Short mmCIF file of C-alpha atoms and ligand atoms in Angstrom, two decimals:
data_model
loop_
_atom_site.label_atom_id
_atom_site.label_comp_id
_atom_site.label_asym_id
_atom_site.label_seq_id
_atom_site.Cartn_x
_atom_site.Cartn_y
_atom_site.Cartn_z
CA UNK C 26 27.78 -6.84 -12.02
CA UNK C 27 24.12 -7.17 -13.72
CA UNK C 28 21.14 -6.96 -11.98
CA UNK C 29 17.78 -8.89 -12.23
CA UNK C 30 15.78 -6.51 -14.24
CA UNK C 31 12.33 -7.43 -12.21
CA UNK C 32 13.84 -6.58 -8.95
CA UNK C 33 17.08 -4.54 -8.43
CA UNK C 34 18.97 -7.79 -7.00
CA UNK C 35 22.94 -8.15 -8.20
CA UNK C 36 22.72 -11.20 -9.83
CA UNK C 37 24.50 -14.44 -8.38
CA UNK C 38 24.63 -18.11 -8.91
CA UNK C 39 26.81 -18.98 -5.07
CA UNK C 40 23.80 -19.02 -2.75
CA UNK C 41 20.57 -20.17 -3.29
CA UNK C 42 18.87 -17.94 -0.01
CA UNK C 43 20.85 -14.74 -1.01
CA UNK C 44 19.14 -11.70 -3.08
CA UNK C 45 19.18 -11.90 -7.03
CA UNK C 46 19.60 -16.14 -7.24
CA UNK C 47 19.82 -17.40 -10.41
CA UNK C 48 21.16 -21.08 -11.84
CA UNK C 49 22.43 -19.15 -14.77
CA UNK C 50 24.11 -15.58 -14.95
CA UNK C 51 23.29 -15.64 -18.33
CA UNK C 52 19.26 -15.28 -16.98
CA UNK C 53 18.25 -11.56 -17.15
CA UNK C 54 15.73 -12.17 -14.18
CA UNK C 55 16.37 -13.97 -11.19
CA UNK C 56 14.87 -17.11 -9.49
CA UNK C 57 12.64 -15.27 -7.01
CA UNK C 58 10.95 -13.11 -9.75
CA UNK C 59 11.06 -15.62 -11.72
CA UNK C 60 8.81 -17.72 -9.24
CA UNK C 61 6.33 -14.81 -8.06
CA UNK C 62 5.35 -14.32 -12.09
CA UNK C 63 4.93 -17.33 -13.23
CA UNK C 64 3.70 -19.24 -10.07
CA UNK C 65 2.67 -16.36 -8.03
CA UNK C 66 5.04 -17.48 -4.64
CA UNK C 67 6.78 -15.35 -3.06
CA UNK C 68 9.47 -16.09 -0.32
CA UNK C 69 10.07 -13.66 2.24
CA UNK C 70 13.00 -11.50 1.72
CA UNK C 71 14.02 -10.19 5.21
CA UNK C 72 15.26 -6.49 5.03
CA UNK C 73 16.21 -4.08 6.85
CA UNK C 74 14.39 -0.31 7.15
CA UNK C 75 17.99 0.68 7.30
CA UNK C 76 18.47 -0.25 3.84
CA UNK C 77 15.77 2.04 2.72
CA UNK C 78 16.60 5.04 4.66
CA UNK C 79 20.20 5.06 2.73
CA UNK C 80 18.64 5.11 -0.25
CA UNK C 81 16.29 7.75 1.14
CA UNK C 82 19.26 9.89 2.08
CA UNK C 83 21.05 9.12 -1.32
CA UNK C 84 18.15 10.46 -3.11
CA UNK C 85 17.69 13.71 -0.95
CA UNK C 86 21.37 14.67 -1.84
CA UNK C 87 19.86 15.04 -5.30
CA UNK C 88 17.78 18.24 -6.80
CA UNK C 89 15.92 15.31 -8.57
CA UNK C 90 11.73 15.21 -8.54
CA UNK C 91 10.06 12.63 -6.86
CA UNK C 92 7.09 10.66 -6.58
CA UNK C 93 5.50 10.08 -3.42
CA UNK C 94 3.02 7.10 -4.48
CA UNK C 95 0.73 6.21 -1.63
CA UNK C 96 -1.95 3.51 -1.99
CA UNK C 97 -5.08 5.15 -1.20
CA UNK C 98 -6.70 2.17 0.66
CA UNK C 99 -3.56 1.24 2.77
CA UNK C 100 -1.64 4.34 3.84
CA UNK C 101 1.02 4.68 7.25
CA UNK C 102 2.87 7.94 7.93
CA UNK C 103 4.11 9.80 5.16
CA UNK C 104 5.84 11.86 7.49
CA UNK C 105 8.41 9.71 8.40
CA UNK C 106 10.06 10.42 4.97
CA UNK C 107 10.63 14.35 5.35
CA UNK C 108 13.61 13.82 7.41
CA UNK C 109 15.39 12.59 4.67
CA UNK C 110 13.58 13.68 1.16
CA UNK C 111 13.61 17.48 0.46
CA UNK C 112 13.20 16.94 -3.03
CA UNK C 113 10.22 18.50 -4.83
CA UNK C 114 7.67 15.99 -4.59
CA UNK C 115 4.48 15.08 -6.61
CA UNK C 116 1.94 13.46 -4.59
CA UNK C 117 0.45 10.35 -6.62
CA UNK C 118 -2.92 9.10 -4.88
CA UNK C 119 -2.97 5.34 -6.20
CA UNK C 120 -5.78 2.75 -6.40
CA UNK C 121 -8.38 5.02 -6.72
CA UNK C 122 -10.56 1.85 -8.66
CA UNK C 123 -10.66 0.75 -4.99
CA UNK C 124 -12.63 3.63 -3.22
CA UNK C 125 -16.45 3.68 -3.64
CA UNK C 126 -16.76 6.07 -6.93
CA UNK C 127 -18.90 8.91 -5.56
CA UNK C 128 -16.20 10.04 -3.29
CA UNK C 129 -15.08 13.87 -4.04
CA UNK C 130 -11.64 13.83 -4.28
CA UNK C 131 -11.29 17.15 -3.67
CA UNK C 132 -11.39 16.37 -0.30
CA UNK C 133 -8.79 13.53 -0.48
CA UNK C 134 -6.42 15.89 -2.06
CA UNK C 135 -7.52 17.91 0.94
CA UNK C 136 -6.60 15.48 3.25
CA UNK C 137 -3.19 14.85 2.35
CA UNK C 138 -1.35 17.91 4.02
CA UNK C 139 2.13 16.76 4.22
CA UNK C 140 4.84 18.96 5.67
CA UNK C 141 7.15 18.79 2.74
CA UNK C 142 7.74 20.23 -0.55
CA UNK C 143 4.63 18.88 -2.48
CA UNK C 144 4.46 21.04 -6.01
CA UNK C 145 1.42 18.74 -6.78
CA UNK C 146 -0.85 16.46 -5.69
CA UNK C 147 -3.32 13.99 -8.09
CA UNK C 148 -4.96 10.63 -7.99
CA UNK C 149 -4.69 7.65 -10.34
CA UNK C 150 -5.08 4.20 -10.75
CA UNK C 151 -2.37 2.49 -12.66
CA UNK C 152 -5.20 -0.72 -12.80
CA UNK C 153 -7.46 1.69 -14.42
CA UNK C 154 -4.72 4.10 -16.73
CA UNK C 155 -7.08 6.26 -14.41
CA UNK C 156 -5.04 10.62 -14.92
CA UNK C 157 -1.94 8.33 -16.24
CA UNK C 158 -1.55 10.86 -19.08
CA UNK C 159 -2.12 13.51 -17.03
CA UNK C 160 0.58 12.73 -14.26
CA UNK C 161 2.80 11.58 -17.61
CA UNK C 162 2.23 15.87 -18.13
CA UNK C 163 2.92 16.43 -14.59
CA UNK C 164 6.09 14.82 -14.49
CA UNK C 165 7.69 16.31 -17.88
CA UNK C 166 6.39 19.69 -16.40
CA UNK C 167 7.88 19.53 -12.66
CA UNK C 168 11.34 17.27 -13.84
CA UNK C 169 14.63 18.83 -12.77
CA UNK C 170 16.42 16.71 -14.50
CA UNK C 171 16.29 13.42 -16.48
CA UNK C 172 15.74 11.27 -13.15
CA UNK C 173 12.33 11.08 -11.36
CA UNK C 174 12.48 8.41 -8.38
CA UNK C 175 9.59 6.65 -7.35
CA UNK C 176 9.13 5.91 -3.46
CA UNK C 177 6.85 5.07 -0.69
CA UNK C 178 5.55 2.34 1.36
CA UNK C 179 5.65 -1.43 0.48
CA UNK C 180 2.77 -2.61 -1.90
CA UNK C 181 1.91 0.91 -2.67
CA UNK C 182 1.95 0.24 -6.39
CA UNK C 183 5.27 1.60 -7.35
CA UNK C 184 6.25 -0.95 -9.90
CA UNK C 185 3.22 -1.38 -11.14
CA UNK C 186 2.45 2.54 -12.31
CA UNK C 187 6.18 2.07 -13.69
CA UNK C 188 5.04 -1.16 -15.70
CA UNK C 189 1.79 1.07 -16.94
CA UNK C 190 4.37 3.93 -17.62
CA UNK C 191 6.74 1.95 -19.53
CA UNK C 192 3.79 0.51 -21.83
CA UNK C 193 2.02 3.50 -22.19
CA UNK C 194 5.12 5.72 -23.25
CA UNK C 195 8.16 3.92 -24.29
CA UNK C 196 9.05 1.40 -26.45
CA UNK C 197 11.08 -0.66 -23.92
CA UNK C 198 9.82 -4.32 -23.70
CA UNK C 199 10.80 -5.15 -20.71
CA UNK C 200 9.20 -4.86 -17.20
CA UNK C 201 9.53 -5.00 -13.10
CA UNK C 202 8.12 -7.63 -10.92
CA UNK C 203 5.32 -6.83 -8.75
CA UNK C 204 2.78 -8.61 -6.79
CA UNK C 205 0.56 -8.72 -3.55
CA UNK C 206 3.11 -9.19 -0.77
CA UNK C 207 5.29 -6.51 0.64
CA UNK C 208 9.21 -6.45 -0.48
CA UNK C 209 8.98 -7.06 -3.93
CA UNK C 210 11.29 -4.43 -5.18
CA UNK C 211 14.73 -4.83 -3.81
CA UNK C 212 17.16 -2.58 -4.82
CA UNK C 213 16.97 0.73 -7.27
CA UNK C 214 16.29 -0.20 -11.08
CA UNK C 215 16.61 2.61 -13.57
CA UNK C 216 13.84 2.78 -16.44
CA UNK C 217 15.06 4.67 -19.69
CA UNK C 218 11.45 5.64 -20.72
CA UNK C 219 12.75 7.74 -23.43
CA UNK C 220 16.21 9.94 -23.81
CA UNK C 221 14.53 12.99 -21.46
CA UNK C 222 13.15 11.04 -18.56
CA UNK C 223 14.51 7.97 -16.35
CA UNK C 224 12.50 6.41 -13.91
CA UNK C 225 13.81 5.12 -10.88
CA UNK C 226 11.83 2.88 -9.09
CA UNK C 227 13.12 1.73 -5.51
CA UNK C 228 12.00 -0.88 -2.77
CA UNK C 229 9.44 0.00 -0.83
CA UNK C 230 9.17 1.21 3.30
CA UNK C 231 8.55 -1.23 5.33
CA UNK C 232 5.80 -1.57 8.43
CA UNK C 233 5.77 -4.49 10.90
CA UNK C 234 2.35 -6.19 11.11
CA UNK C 235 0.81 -6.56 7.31
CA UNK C 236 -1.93 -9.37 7.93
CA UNK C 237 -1.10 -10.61 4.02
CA UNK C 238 2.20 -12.00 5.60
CA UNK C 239 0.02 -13.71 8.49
CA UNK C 240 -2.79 -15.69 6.87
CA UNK C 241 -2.58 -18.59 4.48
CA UNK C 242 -3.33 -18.33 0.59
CA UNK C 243 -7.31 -18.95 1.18
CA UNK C 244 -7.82 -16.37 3.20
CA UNK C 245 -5.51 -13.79 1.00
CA UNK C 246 -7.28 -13.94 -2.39
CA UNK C 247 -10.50 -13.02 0.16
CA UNK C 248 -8.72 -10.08 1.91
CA UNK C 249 -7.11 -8.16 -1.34
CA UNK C 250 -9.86 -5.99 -3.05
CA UNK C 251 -10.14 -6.60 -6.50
CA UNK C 252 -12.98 -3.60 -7.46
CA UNK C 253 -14.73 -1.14 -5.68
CA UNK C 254 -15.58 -1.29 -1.95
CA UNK C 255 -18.72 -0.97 -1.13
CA UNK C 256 -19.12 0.43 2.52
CA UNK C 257 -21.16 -1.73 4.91
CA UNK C 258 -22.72 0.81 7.19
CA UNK C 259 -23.94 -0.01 10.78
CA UNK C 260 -26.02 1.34 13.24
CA UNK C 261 -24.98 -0.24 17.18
CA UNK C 262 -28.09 0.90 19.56
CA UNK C 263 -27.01 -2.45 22.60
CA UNK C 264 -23.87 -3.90 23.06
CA UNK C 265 -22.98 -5.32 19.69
CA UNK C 266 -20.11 -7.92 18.94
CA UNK C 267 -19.22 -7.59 15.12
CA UNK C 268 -16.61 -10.58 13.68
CA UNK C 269 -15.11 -10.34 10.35
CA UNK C 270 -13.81 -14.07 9.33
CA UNK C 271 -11.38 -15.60 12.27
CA UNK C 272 -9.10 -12.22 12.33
CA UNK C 273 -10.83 -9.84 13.51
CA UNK C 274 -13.55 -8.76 16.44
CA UNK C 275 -14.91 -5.37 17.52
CA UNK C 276 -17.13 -5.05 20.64
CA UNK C 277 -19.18 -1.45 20.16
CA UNK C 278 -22.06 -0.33 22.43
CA UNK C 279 -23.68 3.09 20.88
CA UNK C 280 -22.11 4.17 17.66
CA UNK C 281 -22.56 4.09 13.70
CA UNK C 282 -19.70 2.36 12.29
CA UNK C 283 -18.37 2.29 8.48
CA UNK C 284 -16.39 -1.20 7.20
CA UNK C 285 -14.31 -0.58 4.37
CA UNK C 286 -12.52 -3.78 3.53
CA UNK C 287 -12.82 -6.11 0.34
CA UNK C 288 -16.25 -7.11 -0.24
CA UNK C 289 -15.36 -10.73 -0.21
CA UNK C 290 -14.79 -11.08 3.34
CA UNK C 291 -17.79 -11.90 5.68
CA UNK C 292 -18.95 -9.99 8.37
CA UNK C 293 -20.75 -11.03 11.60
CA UNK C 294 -22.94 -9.53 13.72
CA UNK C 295 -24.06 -10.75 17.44
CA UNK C 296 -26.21 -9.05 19.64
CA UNK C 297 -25.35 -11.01 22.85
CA UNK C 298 -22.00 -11.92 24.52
CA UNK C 299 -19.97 -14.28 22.66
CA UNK C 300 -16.65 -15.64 23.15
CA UNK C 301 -16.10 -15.63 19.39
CA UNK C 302 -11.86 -14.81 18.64
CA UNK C 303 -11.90 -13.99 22.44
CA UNK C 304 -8.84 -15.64 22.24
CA UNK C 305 -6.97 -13.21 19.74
CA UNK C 306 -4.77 -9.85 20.87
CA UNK C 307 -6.99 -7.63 22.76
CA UNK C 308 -6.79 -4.09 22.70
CA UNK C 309 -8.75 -1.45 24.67
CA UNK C 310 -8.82 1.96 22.27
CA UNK C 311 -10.36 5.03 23.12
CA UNK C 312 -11.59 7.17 19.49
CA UNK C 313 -12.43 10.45 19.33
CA UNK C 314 -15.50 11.49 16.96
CA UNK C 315 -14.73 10.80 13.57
CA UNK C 316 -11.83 8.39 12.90
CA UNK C 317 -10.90 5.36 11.74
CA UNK C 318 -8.84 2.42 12.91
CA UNK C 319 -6.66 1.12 9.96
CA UNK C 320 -5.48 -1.98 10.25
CA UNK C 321 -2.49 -2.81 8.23
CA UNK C 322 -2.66 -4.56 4.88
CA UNK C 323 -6.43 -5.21 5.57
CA UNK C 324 -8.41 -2.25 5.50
CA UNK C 325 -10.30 0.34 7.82
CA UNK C 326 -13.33 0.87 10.25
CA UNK C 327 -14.62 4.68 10.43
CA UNK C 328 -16.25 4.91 13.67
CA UNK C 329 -18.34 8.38 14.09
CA UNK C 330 -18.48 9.02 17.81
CA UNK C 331 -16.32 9.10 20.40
CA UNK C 332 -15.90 5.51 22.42
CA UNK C 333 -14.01 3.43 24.03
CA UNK C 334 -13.94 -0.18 22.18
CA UNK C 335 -12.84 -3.17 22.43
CA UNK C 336 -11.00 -4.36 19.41
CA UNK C 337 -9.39 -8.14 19.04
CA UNK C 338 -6.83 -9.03 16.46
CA UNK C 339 -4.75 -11.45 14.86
CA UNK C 340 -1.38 -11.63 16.76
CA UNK C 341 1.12 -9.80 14.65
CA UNK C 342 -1.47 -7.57 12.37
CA UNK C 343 -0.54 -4.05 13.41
CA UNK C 344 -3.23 -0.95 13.47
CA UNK C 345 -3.09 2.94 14.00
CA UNK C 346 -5.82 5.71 14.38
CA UNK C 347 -6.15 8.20 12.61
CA UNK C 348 -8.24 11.28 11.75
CA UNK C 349 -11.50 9.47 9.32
CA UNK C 350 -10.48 9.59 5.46
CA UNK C 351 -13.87 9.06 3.42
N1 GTP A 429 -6.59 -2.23 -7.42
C1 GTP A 429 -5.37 -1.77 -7.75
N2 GTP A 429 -4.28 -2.47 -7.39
C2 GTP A 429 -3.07 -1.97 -7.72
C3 GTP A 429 -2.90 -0.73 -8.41
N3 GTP A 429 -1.57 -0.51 -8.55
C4 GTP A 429 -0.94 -1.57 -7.98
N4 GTP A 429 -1.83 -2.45 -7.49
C5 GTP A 429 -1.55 -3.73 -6.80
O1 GTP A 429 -0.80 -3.47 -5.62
C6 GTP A 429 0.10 -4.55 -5.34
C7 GTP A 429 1.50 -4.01 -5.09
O2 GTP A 429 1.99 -3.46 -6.30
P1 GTP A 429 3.55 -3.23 -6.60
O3 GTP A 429 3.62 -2.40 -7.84
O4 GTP A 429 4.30 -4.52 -6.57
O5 GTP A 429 3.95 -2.35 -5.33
P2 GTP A 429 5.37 -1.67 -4.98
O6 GTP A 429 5.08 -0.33 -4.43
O7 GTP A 429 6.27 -1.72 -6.16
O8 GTP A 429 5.90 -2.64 -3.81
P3 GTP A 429 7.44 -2.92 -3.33
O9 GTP A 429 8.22 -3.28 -4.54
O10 GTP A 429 7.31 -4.04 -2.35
O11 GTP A 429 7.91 -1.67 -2.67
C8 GTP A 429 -0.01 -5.49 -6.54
O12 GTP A 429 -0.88 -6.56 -6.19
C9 GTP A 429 -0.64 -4.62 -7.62
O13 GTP A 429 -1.39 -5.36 -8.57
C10 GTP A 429 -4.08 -0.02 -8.78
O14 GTP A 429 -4.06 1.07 -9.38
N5 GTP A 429 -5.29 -0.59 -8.41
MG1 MG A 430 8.08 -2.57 -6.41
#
């Protein structure tokens, strides 16, 4: 039984909608990686969360390290995984090319207080080899044994610090498939980076509601950051109506407000009653001082004071509060 080497799939030539496709078994790769490299498509792979927590559990029966990689501009509950992961853990903060540069990430380390057994914590960007060498340290340092796994959330950038891994320190020449949309990784895929270490990368948590599955091609190139964020700051002294492109509205009386989201998307401002996406999800959210509403796959909004605000959304994008992060 091979599998595709870009994605974990068990290779098959008997259905053409099935996992690890391929018009050859002969092919190392399979159709659907083969499509999202070369003509950047993807087709929606439906899984289930169930599938991940087994290999959750599998992985906690080990003594094995792992790597907790969270994507530093799109984060959910890391939580959820300590029920089943009580592995020692390093932390890897990824992305960090996306967050405005002055930051102090002393206090992101901070922030990240997880209730399991984290031996070390450190940010990176793969995009950048941004502390690559240094986590390569890390890893050799904290290993149990020959196996580290890599997991986390969807899109988190699992694969892709693997591909920077692999090119960086091993001679191997052949990589996994990543790319923009969640579910790219489907099964576990064992990288040999050298006799001493094996890297294990694995598909990625799922959470219902990422706005890059809801919005056409356009409109996706405009939403995914590409460099540094630069923070649009506001000051809301009347009733205020702020609309970012035809996703997205937020109706704020007396506040400052913080948009972090990809500098490419355009952000309106009103200062009288509109009926402008009055037609999208509506939500009535009550924030204490200091946090931000993250919604998922898109970005956040730091609000300072405590309010009660309207927000309207695209049907289907989800969004969470929590505690404000920069
Ligand atoms: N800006 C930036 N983007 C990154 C970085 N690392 C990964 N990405 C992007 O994040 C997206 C997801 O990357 P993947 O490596 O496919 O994510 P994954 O965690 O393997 O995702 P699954 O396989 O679905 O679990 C891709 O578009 C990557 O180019 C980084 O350091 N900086
Ligand atoms: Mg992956």
């Amino acid at each position: 039984m091979d599998r595709c080497i870009g994605c974990g799939a068990i290779l098959q030539s008997d259905d053409k909608l099935k996992d690890g496709y391929t018009s050859n078994l002969q092919n190392k790769l399979c159709e659907r990686c083969f499509r999202i490299r070369n003509y950047n498509e993807q087709k929606a792979v439906v899984k289930d969360s169930s599938d991940y927590i087994d290999i959750l559990k599998n992985i906690g029966q080990t003594d094995d390290l792992v790597l907790l990689v969270v994507d530093l501009f799109n984060f959910f509950d890391l939580n959820k995984l300590k029920d089943y992961i009580n592995n020692d853990i390093i932390l890897v903060l990824t992305k960090r090319d996306l967050l405005p540069s002055d930051i102090y990430e002393e206090r992101i380390l901070d922030y990240f207080n997880l209730d399991m057994n984290i031996k070390d914590k450190i940010i990176i960007s793969s995009q950048n080899n941004y502390h690559l060498d240094t986590l390569y340290k890390k890893i050799n340092q904290y290993k149990k044994s020959k196996n580290v796994y890599v997991i986390g959330y969807t899109s988190a950038g699992k694969s892709t610090l693997i591909n920077k891994m692999i090119y960086n320190y091993s001679n191997l020449d052949s990589y996994l498939t990543t790319s923009y949309l969640p579910t790219t990784t489907l099964d576990m895929i064992n990288i040999p980076l050298n006799d001493d270490l094996n890297l294990i990368d694995t598909p990625g948590l799922l959470v219902d509601g990422n706005i890059l599955e809801l919005v056409d091609k356009k409109m996706l190139k405009k939403i995914i950051p590409k460099n540094e964020i630069k923070p649009k700051i506001y000051q809301v002294n009347s009733n205020q109506i702020f609309v970012v492109e035809d996703f997205l509205r937020l109706d704020i009386k007396h506040n400052n407000i913080v948009f972090f989201l990809a500098n490419t998307l355009k952000i309106d401002r009103y200062f009288k009653e509109s009926d402008k996406l009055a037609t999208l999800e509506k939500y009535e959210i009550e924030i204490d001082d200091k946090q931000d509403i993250v919604i998922n796959g898109l970005g956040f909004i730091k609000v300072m004071h405590k309010d009660k605000i309207t927000l309207y959304l695209k049907k289907g994008v989800s969004f969470y509060i929590r505690k404000s992060f920069l």
